[in-house]
PDB file of C-alpha atoms in Angstrom:
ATOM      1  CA  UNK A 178     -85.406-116.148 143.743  1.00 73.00           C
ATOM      2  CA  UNK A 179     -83.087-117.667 141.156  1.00 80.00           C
ATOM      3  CA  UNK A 180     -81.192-115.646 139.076  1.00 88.00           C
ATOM      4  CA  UNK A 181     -78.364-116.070 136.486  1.00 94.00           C
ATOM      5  CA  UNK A 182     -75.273-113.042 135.490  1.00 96.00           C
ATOM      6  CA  UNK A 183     -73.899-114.206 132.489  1.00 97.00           C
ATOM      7  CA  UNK A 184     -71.000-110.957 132.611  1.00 97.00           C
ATOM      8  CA  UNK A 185     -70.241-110.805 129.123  1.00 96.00           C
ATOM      9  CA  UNK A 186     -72.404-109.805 125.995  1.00 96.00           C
ATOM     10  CA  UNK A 187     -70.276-110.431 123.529  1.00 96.00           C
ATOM     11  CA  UNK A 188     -67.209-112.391 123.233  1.00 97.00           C
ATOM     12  CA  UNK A 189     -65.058-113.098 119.893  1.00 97.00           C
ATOM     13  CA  UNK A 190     -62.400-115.538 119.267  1.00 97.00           C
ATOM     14  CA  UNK A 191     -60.233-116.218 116.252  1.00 97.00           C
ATOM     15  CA  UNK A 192     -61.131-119.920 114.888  1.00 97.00           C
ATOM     16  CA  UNK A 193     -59.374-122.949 116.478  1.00 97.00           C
ATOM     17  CA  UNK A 194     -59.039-121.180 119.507  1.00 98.00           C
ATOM     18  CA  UNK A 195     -60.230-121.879 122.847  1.00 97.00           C
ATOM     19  CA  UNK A 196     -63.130-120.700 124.283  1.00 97.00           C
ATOM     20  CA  UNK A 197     -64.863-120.008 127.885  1.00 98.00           C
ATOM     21  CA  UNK A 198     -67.986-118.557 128.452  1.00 98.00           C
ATOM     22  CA  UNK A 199     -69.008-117.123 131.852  1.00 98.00           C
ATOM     23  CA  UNK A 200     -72.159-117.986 133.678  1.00 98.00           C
ATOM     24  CA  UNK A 201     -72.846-116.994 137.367  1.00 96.00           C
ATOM     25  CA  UNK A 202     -76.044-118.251 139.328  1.00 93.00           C
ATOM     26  CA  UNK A 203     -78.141-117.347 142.710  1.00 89.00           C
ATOM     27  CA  UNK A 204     -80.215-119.762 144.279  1.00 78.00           C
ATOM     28  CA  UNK A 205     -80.642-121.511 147.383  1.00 67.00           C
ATOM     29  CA  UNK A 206     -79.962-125.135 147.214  1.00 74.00           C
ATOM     30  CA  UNK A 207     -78.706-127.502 144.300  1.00 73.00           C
ATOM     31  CA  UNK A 208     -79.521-126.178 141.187  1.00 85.00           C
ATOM     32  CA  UNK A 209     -80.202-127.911 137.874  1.00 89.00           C
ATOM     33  CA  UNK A 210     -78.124-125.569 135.079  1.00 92.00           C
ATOM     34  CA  UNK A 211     -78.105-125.842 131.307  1.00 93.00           C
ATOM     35  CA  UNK A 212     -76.710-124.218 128.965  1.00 96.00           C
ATOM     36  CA  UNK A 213     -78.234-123.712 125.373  1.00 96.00           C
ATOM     37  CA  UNK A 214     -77.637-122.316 121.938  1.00 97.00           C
ATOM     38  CA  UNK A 215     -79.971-120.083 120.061  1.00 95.00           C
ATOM     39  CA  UNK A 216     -78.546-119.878 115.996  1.00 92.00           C
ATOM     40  CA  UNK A 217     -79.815-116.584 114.157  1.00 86.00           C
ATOM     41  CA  UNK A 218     -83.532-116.972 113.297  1.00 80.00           C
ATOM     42  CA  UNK A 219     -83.782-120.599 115.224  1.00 84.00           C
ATOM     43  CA  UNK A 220     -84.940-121.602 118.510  1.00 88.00           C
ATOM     44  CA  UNK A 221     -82.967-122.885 121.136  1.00 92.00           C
ATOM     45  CA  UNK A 222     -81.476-126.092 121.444  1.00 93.00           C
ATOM     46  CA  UNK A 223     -79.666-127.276 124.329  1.00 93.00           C
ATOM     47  CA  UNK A 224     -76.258-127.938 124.481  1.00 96.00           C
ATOM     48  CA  UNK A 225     -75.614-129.899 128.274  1.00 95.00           C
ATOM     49  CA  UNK A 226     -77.088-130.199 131.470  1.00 92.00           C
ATOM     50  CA  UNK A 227     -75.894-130.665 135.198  1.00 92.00           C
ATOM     51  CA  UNK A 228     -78.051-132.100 137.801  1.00 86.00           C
ATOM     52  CA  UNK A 229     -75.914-133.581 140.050  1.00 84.00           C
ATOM     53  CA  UNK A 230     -72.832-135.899 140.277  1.00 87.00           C
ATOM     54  CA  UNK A 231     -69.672-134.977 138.265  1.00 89.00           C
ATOM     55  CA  UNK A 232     -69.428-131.782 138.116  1.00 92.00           C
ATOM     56  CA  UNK A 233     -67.149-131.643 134.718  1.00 96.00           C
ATOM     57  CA  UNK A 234     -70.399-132.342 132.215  1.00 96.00           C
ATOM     58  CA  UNK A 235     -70.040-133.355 128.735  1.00 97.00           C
ATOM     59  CA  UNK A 236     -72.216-131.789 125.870  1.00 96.00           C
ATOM     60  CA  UNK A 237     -72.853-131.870 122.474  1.00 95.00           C
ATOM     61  CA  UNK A 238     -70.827-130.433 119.345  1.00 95.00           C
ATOM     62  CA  UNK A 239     -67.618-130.901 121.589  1.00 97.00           C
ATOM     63  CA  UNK A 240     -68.595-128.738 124.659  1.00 98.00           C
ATOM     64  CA  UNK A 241     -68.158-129.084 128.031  1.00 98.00           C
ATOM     65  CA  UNK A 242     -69.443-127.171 131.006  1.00 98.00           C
ATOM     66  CA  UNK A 243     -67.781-127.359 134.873  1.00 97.00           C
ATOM     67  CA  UNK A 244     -69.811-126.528 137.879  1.00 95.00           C
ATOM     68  CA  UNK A 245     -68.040-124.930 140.734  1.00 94.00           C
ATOM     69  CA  UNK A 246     -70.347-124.694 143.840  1.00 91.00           C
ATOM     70  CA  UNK A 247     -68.084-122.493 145.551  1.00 91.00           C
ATOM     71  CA  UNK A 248     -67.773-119.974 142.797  1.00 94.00           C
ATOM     72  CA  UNK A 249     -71.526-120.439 142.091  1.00 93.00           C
ATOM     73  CA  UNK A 250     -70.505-120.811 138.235  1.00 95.00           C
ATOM     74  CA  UNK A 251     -71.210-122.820 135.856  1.00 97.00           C
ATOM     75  CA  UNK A 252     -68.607-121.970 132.447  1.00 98.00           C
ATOM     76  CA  UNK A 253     -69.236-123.339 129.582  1.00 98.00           C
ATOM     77  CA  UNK A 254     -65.845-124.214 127.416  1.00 98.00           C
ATOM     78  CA  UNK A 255     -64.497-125.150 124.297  1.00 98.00           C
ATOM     79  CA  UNK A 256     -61.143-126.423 123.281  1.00 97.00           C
ATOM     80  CA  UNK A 257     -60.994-125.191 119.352  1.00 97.00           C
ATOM     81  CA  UNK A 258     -63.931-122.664 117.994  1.00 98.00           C
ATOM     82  CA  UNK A 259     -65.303-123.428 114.482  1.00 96.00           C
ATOM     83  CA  UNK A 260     -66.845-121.178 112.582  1.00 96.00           C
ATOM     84  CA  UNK A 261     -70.187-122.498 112.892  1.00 95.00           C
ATOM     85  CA  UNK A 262     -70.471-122.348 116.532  1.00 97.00           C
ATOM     86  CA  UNK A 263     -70.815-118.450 116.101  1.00 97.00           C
ATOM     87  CA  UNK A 264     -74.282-118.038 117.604  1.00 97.00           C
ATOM     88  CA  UNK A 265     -75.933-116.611 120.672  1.00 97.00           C
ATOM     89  CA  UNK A 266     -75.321-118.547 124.264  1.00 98.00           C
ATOM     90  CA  UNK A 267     -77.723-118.777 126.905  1.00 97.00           C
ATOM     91  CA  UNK A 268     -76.843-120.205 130.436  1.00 96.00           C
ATOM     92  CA  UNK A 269     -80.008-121.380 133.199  1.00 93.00           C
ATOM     93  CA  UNK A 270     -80.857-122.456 135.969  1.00 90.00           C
ATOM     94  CA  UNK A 271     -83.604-124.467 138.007  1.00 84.00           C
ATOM     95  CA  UNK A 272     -84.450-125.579 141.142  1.00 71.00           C
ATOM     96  CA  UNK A 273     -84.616-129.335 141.875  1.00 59.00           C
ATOM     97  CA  UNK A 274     -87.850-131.282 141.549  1.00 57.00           C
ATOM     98  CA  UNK A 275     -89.961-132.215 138.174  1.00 54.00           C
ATOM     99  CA  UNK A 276     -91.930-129.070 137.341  1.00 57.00           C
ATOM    100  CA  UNK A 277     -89.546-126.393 138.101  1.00 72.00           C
ATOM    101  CA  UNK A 278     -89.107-123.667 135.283  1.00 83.00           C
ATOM    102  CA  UNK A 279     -85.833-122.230 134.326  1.00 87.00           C
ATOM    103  CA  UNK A 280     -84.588-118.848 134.647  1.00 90.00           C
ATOM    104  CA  UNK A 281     -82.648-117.894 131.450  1.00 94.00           C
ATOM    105  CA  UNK A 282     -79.541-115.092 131.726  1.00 96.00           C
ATOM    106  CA  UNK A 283     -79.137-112.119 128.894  1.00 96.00           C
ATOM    107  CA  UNK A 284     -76.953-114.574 126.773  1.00 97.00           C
ATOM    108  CA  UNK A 285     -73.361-114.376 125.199  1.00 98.00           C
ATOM    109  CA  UNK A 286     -73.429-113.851 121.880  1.00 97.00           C
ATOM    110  CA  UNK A 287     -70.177-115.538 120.085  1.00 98.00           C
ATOM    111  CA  UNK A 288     -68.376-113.969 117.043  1.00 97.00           C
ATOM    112  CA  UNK A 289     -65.560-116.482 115.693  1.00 97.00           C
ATOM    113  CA  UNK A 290     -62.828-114.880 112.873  1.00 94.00           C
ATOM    114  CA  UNK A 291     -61.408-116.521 110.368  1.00 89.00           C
TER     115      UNK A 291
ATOM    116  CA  UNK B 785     -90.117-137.001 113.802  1.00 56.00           C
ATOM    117  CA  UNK B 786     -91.408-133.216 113.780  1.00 68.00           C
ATOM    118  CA  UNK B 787     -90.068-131.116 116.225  1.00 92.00           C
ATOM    119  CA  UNK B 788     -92.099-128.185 117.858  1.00 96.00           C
ATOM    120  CA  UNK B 789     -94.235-126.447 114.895  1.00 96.00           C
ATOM    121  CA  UNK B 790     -94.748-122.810 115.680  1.00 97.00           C
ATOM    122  CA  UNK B 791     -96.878-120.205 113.387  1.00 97.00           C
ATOM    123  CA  UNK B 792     -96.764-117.941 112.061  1.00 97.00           C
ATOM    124  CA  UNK B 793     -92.946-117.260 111.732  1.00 96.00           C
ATOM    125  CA  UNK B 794     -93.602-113.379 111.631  1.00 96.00           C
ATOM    126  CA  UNK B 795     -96.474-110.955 112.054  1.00 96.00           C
ATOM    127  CA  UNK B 796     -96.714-107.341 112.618  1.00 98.00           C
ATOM    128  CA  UNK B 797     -99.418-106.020 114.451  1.00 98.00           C
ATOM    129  CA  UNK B 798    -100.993-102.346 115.436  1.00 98.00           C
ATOM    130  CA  UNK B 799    -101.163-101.371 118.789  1.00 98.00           C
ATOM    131  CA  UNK B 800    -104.286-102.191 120.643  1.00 98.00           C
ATOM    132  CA  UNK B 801    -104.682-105.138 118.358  1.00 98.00           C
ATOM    133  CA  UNK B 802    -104.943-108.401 119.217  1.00 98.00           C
ATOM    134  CA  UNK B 803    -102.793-111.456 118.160  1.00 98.00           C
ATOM    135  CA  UNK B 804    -102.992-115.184 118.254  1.00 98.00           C
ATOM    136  CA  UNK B 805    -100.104-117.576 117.815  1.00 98.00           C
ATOM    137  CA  UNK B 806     -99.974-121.265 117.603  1.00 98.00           C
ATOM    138  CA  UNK B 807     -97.553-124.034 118.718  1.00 98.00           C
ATOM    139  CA  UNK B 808     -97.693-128.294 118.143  1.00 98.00           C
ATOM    140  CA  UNK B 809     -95.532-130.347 120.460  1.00 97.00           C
ATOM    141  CA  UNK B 810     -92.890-132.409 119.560  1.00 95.00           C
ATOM    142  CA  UNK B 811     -94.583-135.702 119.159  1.00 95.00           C
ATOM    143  CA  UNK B 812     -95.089-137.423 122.448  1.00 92.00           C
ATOM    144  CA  UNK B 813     -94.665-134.051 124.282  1.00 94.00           C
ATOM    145  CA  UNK B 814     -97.673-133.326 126.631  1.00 95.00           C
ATOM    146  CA  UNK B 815     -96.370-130.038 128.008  1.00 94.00           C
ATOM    147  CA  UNK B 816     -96.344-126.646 126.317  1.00 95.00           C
ATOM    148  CA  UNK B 817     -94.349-123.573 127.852  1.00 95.00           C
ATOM    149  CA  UNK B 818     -94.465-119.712 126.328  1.00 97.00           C
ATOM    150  CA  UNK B 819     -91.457-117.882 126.743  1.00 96.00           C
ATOM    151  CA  UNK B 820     -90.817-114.185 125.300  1.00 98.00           C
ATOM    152  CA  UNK B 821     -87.577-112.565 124.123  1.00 96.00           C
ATOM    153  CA  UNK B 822     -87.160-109.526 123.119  1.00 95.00           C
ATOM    154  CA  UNK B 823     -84.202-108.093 121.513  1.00 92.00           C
ATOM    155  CA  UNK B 824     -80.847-108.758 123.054  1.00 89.00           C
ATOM    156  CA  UNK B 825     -82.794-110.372 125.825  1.00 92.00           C
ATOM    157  CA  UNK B 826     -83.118-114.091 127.106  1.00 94.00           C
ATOM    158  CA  UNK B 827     -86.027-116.148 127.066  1.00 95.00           C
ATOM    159  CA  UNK B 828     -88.919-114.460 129.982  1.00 96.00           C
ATOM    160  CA  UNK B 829     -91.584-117.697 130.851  1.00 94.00           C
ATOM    161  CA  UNK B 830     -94.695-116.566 130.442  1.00 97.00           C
ATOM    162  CA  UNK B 831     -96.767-119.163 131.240  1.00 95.00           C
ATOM    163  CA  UNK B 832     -96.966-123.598 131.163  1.00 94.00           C
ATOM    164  CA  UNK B 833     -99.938-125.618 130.472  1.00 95.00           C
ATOM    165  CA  UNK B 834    -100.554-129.093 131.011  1.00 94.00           C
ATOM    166  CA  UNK B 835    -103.649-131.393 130.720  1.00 95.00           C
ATOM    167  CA  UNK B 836    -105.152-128.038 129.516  1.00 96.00           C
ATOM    168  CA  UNK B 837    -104.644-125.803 132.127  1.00 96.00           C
ATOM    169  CA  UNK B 838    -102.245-122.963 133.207  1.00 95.00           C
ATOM    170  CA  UNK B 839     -99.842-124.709 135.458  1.00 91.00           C
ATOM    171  CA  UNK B 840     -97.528-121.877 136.052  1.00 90.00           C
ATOM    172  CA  UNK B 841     -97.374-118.256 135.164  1.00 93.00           C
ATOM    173  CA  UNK B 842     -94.212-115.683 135.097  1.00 92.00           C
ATOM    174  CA  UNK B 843     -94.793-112.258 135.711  1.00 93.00           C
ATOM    175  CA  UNK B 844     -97.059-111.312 132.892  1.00 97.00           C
ATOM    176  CA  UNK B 845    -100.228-109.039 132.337  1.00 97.00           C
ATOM    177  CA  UNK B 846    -103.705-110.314 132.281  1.00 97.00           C
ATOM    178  CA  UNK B 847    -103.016-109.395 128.711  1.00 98.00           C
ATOM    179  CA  UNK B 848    -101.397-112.552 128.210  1.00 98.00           C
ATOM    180  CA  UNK B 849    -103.333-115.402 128.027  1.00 98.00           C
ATOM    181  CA  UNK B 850    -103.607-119.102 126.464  1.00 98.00           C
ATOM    182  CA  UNK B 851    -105.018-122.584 125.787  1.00 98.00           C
ATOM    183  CA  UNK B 852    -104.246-125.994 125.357  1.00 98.00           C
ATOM    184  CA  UNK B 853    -106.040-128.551 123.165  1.00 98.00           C
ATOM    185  CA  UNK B 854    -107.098-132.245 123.731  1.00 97.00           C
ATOM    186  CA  UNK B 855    -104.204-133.006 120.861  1.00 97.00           C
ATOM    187  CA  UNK B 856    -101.983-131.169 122.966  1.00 97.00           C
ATOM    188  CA  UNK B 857    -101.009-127.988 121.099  1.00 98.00           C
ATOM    189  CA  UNK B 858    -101.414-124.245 122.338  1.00 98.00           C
ATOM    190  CA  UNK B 859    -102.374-121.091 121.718  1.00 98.00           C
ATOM    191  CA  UNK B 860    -100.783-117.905 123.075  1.00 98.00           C
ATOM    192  CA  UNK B 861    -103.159-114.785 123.068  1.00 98.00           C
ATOM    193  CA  UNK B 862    -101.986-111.411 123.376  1.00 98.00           C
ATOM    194  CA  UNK B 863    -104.841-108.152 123.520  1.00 98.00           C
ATOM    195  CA  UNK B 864    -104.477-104.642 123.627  1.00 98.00           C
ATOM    196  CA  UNK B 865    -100.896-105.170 122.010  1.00 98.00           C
ATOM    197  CA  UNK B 866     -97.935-102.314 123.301  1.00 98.00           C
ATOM    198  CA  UNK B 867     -94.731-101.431 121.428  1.00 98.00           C
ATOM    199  CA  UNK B 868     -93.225-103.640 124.326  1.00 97.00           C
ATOM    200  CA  UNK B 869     -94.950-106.437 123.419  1.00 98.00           C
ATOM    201  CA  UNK B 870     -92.514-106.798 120.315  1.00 98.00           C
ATOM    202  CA  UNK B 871     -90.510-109.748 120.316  1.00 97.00           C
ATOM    203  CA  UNK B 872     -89.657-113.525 119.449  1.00 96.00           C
ATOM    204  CA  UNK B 873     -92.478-115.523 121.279  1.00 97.00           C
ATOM    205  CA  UNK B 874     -91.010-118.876 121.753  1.00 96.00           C
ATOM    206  CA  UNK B 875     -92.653-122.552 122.201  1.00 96.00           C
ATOM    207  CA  UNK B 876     -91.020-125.331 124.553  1.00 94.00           C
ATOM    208  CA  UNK B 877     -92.327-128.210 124.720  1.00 94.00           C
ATOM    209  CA  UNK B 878     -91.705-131.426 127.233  1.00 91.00           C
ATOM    210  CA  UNK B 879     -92.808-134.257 129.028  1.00 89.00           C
ATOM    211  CA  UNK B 880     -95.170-134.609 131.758  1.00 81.00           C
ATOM    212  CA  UNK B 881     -94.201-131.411 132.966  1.00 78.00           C
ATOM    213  CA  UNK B 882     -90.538-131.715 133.008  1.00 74.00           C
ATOM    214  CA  UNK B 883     -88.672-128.706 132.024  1.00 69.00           C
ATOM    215  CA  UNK B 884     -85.861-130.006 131.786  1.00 72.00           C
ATOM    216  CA  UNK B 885     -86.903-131.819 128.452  1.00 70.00           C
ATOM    217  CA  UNK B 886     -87.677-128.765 126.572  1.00 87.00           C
ATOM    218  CA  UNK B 887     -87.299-128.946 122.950  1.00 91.00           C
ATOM    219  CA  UNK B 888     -88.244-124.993 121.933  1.00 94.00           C
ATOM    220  CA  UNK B 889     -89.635-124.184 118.278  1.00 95.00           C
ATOM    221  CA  UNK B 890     -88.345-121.659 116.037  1.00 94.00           C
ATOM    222  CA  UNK B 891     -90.129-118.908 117.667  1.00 96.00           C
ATOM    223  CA  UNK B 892     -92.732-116.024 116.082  1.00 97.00           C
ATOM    224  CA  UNK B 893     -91.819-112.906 114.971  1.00 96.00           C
ATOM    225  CA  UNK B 894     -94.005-110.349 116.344  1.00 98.00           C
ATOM    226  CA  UNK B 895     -93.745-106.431 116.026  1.00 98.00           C
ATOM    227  CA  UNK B 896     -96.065-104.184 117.138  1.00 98.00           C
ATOM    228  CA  UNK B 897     -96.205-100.810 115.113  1.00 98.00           C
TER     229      UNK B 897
END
């Protein structure tokens, strides 16, 4: 069965800094992982997407996520932290085909200081 | 363009109780999925419907059940409510089954005293 480890709970960076947030998966074949951002009191919205093909993916709000098949990771990263992008992370994956459903980890949430 | 509609926002229930909640697709969304989170948790699927039937189903109680309507939306039902059942019940809506073109609500608030 698929599974995602995302190793840390919380994770806080000083704003302008860089950023990295860990995501490790289990399954089988090719997955399809996301990643997605859940703002206090908001749903989930997602953030980028790897299917297949180059495996450094560009998201929105200046993300960018690099899967590493060997390492079975998926990190999301961030060149300079705003203030805003404080909010709780959530890395997934899914198996390949139309009507798979993803597996979500236990999140990251992200404190950014002043 | 409305996104995905969920209500109520929040709701506090007694034990045993049951509760209803309600979710609208985002407009040309056919595809509704129920996910739970509770508190420090990610999102647990608890079940996708599609042309108005239960497609899929996580591991969930009998407990937990739903509907879809012609127009698309869903209901998530929840009897005999637990403590455990507290938590932020969230809609996800896509096309034609796709999952990976979920656009989730806001979520409902429910706690269970």
């Amino acid at each position: 069965a698929q599974s995602v480890t995302q190793p840390d709970i919380h994770i806080t960076v000083s704003e302008g800094a860089s950023l990295e947030l860990r995501c490790n998966y289990s399954y089988g074949a090719t997955p399809y992982l996301f990643w997605y951002v859940q703002s206090p009191g908001q749903g989930l919205q997602l953030l980028l997407k790897y299917f297949s093909g180059d495996t450094l993916v560009q998201g929105i709000k200046g993300f960018e996520a690099e899967f590493k098949r060997s390492q079975s990771s998926f990190n999301l990263r961030k060149p300079s932290v705003h203030w805003s992008d404080a909010a709780e992370y959530f890395c997934a994956v899914g198996e390949g085909g139309g009507s798979y459903i993803p597996t979500f980890g236990r999140g990251t949430s992200l404190i950014v200081h002043p | 363009d409305a996104g995905v509609t969920q209500s109520p926002t929040h709701l506090i229930k007694t034990r045993g109780q049951q509760v209803t909640l309600r979710c609208s697709p985002k407009s040309g969304h056919d595809t509704v999925s129920w996910y739970q989170q509770a508190l420090g948790q990610g999102p647990q699927f608890i079940f996708q419907y599609y042309e108005e039937e239960e497609r899929q189903r996580g591991n969930f109680p009998d407990r937990f059940s739903g509907h879809q309507f012609p127009n698309y939306s869903s209901e998530l039902n929840v009897n005999a409510l637990l403590l455990g059942d507290s938590a932020l019940y969230l809609c996800a809506s896509s096309p034609n089954r796709v999952s990976y073109g979920y656009t989730f609500g806001s979520g409902t608030r429910l706690t269970v005293v």
